[in-house]
Coordinates of C-alpha atoms in Angstrom, one line a residue:
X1 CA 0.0 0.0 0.0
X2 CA 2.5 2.1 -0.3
X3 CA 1.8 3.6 -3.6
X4 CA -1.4 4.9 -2.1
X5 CA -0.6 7.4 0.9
X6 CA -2.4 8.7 2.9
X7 CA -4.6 11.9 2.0
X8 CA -4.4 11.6 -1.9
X9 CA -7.0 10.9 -3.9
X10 CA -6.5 7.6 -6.5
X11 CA -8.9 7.1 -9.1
X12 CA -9.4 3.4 -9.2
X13 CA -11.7 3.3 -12.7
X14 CA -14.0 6.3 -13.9
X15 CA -16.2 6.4 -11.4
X16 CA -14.6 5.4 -8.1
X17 CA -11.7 7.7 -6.2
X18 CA -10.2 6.5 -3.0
X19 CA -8.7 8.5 0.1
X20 CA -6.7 6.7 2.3
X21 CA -7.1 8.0 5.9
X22 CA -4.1 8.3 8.7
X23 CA -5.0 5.6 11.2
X24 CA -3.4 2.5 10.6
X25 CA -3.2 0.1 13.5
X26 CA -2.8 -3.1 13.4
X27 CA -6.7 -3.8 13.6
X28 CA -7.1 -1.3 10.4
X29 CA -3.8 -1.8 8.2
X30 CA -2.7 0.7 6.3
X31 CA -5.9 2.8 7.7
X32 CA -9.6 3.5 6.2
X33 CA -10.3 3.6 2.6
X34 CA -12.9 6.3 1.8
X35 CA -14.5 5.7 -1.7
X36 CA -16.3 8.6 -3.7
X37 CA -18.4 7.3 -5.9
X38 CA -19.5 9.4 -8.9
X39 CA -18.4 12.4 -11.2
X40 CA -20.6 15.2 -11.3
X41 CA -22.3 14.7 -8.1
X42 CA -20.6 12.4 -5.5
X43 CA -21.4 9.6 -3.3
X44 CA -18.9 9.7 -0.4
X45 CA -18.7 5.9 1.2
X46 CA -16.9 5.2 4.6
X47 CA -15.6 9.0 5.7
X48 CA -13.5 6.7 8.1
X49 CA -12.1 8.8 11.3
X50 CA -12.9 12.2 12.1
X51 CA -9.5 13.4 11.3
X52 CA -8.8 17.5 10.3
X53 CA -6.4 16.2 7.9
X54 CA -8.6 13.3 6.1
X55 CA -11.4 15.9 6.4
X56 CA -9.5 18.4 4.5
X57 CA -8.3 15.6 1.8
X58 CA -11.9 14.6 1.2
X59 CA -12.9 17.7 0.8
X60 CA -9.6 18.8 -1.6
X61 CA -11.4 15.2 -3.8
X62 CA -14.7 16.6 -3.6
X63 CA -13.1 19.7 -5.4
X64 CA -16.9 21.7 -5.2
X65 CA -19.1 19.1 -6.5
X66 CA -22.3 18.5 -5.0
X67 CA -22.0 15.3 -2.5
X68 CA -25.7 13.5 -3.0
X69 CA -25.0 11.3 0.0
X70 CA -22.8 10.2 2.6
X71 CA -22.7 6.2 3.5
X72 CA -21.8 4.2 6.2
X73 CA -21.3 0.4 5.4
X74 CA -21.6 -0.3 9.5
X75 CA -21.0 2.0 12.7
X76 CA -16.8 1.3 13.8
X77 CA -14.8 4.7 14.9
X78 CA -12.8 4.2 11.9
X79 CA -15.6 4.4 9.5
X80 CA -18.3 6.8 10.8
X81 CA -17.2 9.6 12.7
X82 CA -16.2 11.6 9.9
X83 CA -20.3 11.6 8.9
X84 CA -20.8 14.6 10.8
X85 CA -18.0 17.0 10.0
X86 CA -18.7 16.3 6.3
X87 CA -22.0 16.8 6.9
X88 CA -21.4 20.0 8.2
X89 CA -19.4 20.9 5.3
X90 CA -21.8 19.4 2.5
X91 CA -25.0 19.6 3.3
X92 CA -25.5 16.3 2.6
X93 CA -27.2 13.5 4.2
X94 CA -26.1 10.4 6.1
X95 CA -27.4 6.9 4.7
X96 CA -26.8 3.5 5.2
X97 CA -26.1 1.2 8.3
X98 CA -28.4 1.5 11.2
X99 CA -27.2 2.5 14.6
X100 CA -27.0 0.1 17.0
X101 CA -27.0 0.2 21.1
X102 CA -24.8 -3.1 22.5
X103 CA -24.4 -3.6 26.2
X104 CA -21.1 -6.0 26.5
X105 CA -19.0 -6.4 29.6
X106 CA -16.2 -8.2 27.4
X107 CA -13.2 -6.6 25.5
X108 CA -13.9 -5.4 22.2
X109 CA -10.5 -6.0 20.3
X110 CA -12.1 -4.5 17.4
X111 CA -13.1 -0.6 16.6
X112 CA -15.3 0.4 19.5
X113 CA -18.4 1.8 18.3
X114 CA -19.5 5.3 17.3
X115 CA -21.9 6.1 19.8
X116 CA -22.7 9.5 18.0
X117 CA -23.4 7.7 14.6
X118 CA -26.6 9.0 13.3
X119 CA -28.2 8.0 9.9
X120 CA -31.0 10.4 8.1
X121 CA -31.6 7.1 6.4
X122 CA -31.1 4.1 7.0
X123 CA -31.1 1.3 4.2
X124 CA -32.0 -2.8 3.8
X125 CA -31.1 -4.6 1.7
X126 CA -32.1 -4.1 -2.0
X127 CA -32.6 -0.1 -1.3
X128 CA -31.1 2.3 -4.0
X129 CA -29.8 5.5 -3.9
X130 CA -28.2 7.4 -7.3
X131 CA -26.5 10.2 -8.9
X132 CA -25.3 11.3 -12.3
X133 CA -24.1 8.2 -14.0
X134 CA -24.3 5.8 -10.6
X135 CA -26.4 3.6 -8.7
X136 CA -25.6 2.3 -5.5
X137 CA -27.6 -1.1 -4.1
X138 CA -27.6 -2.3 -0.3
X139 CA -26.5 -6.0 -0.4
X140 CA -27.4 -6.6 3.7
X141 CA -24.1 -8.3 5.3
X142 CA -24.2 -8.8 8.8
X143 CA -21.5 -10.6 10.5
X144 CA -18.6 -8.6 11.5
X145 CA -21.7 -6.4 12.7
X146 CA -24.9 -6.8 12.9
X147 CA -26.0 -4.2 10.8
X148 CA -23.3 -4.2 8.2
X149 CA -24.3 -3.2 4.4
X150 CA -22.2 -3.8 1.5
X151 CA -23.0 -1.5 -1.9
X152 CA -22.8 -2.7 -5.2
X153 CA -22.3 -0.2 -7.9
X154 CA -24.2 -2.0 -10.8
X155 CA -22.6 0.4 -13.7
X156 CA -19.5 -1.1 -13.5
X157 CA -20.0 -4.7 -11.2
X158 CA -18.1 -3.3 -8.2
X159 CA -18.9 -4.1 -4.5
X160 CA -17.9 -1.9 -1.6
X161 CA -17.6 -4.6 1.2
X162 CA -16.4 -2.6 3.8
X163 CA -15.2 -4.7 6.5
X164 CA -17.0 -7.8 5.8
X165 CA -14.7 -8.6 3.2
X166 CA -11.1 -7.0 3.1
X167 CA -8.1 -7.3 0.8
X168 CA -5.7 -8.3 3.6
X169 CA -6.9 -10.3 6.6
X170 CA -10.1 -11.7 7.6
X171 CA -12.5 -10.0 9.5
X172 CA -12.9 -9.7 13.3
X173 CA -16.6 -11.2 14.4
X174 CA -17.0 -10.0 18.1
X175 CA -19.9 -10.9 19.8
X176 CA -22.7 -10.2 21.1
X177 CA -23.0 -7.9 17.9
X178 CA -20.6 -9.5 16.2
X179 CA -22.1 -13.3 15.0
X180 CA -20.4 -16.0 13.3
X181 CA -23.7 -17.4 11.9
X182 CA -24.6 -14.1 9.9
X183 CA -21.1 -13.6 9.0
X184 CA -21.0 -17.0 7.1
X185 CA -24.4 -17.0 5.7
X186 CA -23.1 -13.4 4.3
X187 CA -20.4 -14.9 2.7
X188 CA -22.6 -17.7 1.4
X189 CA -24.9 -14.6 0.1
X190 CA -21.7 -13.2 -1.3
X191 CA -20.5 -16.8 -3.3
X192 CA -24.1 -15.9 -5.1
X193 CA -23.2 -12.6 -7.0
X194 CA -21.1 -11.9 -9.7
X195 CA -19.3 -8.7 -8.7
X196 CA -16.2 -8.2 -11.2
X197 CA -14.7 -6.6 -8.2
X198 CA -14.7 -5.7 -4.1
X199 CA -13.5 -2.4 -3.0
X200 CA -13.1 -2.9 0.9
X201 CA -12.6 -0.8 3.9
X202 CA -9.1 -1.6 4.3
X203 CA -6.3 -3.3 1.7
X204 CA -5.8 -3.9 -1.8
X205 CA -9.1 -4.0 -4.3
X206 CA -10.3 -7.8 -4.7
X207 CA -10.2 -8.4 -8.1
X208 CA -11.3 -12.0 -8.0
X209 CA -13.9 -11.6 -5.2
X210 CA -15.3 -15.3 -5.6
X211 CA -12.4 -17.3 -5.3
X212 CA -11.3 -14.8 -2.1
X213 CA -14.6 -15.2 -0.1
X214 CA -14.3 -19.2 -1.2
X215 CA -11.2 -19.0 0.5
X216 CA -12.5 -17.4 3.8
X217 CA -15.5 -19.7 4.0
X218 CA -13.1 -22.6 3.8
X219 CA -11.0 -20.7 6.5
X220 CA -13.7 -20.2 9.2
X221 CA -14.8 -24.2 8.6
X222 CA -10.9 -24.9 9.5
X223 CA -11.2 -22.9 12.5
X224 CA -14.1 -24.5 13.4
X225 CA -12.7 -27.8 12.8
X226 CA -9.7 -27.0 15.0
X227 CA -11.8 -25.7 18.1
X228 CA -14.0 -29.1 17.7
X229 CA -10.3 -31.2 17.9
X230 CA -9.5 -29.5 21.0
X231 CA -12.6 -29.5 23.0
X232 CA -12.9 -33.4 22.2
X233 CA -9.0 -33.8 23.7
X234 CA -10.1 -31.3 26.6
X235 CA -11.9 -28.8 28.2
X236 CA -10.3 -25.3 27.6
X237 CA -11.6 -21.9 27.7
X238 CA -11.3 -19.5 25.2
X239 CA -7.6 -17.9 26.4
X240 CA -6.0 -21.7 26.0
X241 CA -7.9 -22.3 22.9
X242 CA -5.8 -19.2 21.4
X243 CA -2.7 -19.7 22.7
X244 CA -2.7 -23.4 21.1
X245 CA -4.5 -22.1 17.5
X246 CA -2.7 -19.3 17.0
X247 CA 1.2 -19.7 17.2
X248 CA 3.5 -17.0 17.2
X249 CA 0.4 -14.5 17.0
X250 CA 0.9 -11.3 17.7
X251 CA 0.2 -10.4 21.1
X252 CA -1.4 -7.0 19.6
X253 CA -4.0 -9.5 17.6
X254 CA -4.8 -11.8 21.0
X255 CA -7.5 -9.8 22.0
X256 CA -9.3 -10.2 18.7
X257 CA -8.8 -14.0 17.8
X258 CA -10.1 -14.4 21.5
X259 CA -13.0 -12.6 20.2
X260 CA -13.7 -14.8 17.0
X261 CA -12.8 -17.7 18.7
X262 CA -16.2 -16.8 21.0
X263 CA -17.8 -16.0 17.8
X264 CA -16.8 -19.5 17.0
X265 CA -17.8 -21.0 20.1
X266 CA -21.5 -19.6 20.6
X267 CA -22.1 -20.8 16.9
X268 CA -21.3 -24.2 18.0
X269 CA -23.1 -23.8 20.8
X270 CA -26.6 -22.4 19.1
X271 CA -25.7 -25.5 17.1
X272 CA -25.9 -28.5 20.4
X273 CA -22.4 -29.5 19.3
X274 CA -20.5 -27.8 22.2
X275 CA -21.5 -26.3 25.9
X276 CA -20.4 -24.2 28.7
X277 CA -20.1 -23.7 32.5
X278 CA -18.6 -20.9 33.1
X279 CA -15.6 -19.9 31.2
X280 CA -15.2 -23.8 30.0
X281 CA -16.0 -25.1 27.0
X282 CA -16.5 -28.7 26.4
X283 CA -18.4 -30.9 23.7
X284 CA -21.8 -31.9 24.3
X285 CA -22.4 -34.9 25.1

């Protein structure tokens, strides 16, 4: 990703820009993507953080136009809080992903959640918005959240998959609003479509989208497999099932795989194949 820094606007194909925002971590890479969708009048997707200097670079790629909309695949700090200051600036309205109000006692190893996030609209799945020249279409993919949207861009075959897919790592599921169950039945929804290409919150464009979310189903049913091997050689809870899974992790990235592995683990459960008492985890019986 270094050919793409941060604050500089890269025009991917005619009708899609994207911004790269300054706040990579290790739970968002290189950082948020922003993607402007559009050429006379703009859809602005993911503003990411609010950050003076990504403000001032969206704005710089805006360059006057009129902004039609500004969407929000799902409600993490990294992708929503800039909704308001652009709104501010452009007048225009905030669409997409639903808030959402989670009480959780656990750690959330992924982006906490905007608690100020706000839509004017909020859209399910099949709902359109458009411009000059575009169309965007919610494609409902819950999963990493639960009220994650994708937006296909039918013009040209492109998907915006924001963090349910990403073109670098897997996706965090944390529960309780994080649920593996949606999360694969998304990516089952996804196996269905024939985008040409993903454009995701974070990493490199997907330019074979089928074959990458073919991968990550196959990768979630190994993980699954493995946390069934373990429980049926012992009990464990969730901390030793991580430190045997994941080798050499780093310790950054233990937080988060604890939270999948949960993710993992309450599937299984909803499922009859696995119970609890307590923090211990055993197969049923």
């Amino acid at each position: 990703m270094g050919e793409f820094p941060t604050g500089i606007a890269i025009e991917l194909e005619p009708l899609v820009t994207r911004v790269l925002a300054p706040n990579a971590s290790p739970y968002t890479y290189t950082g948020t993507q922003t993607h402007l969708v559009g050429v006379g009048d703009l859809a602005i997707i993911d503003p990411g953080p609010d950050d003076p200097a990504h403000i001032d670079a969206l704005m710089a790629a805006v360059a006057g136009r009129p902004v039609t909309a500004i969407v929000v695949t799902h409600h993490h700090r990294d992708h929503s809080p800039a909704t308001r200051p652009l709104q501010r600036l452009t007048g225009a309205p905030i669409v997409g992903a639903a808030s959402v109000t989670v009480s959780d006692g656990g750690p959330r190893a992924d982006a906490a959640f905007d608690a100020d996030y706000a839509p004017d609209r909020v859209m399910a799945e099949g709902d359109r918005m458009s411009g000059a020249g575009w169309t965007l279409e919610a494609v409902a993919t819950p999963g990493h959240t639960s009220n994650h949207l994708a937006f296909a861009l039918p013009e040209t075959k492109a998907l915006f998959s924001g963090d349910h897919v990403m073109g670098w790592s897997t996706t965090i599921v944390s529960p309780p609003d994080g649920d593996m169950a949606a999360y694969m039945a998304s990516l089952d929804k996804l196996m269905t479509r024939d985008d040409r290409v993903y454009y995701p919150g974070h990493g490199e464009a997907v330019e074979n989208p089928r074959r990458l979310v073919r991968g990550m189903l196959g990768h979630r049913k190994q993980r699954e497999g493995q946390i069934l091997r373990l429980l049926r050689s012992a009990d464990a809870d969730v901390p030793a099932m991580v430190s045997r899974m994941y080798v050499g992790l780093d310790r950054r990235l233990v937080p988060a795989a604890e939270r999948s592995v949960l993710a993992h683990l309450y599937d299984l459960r909803d499922r009859a194949l696995v119970s609890e008492e307590g923090e211990t985890w055993r197969i049923r019986s």
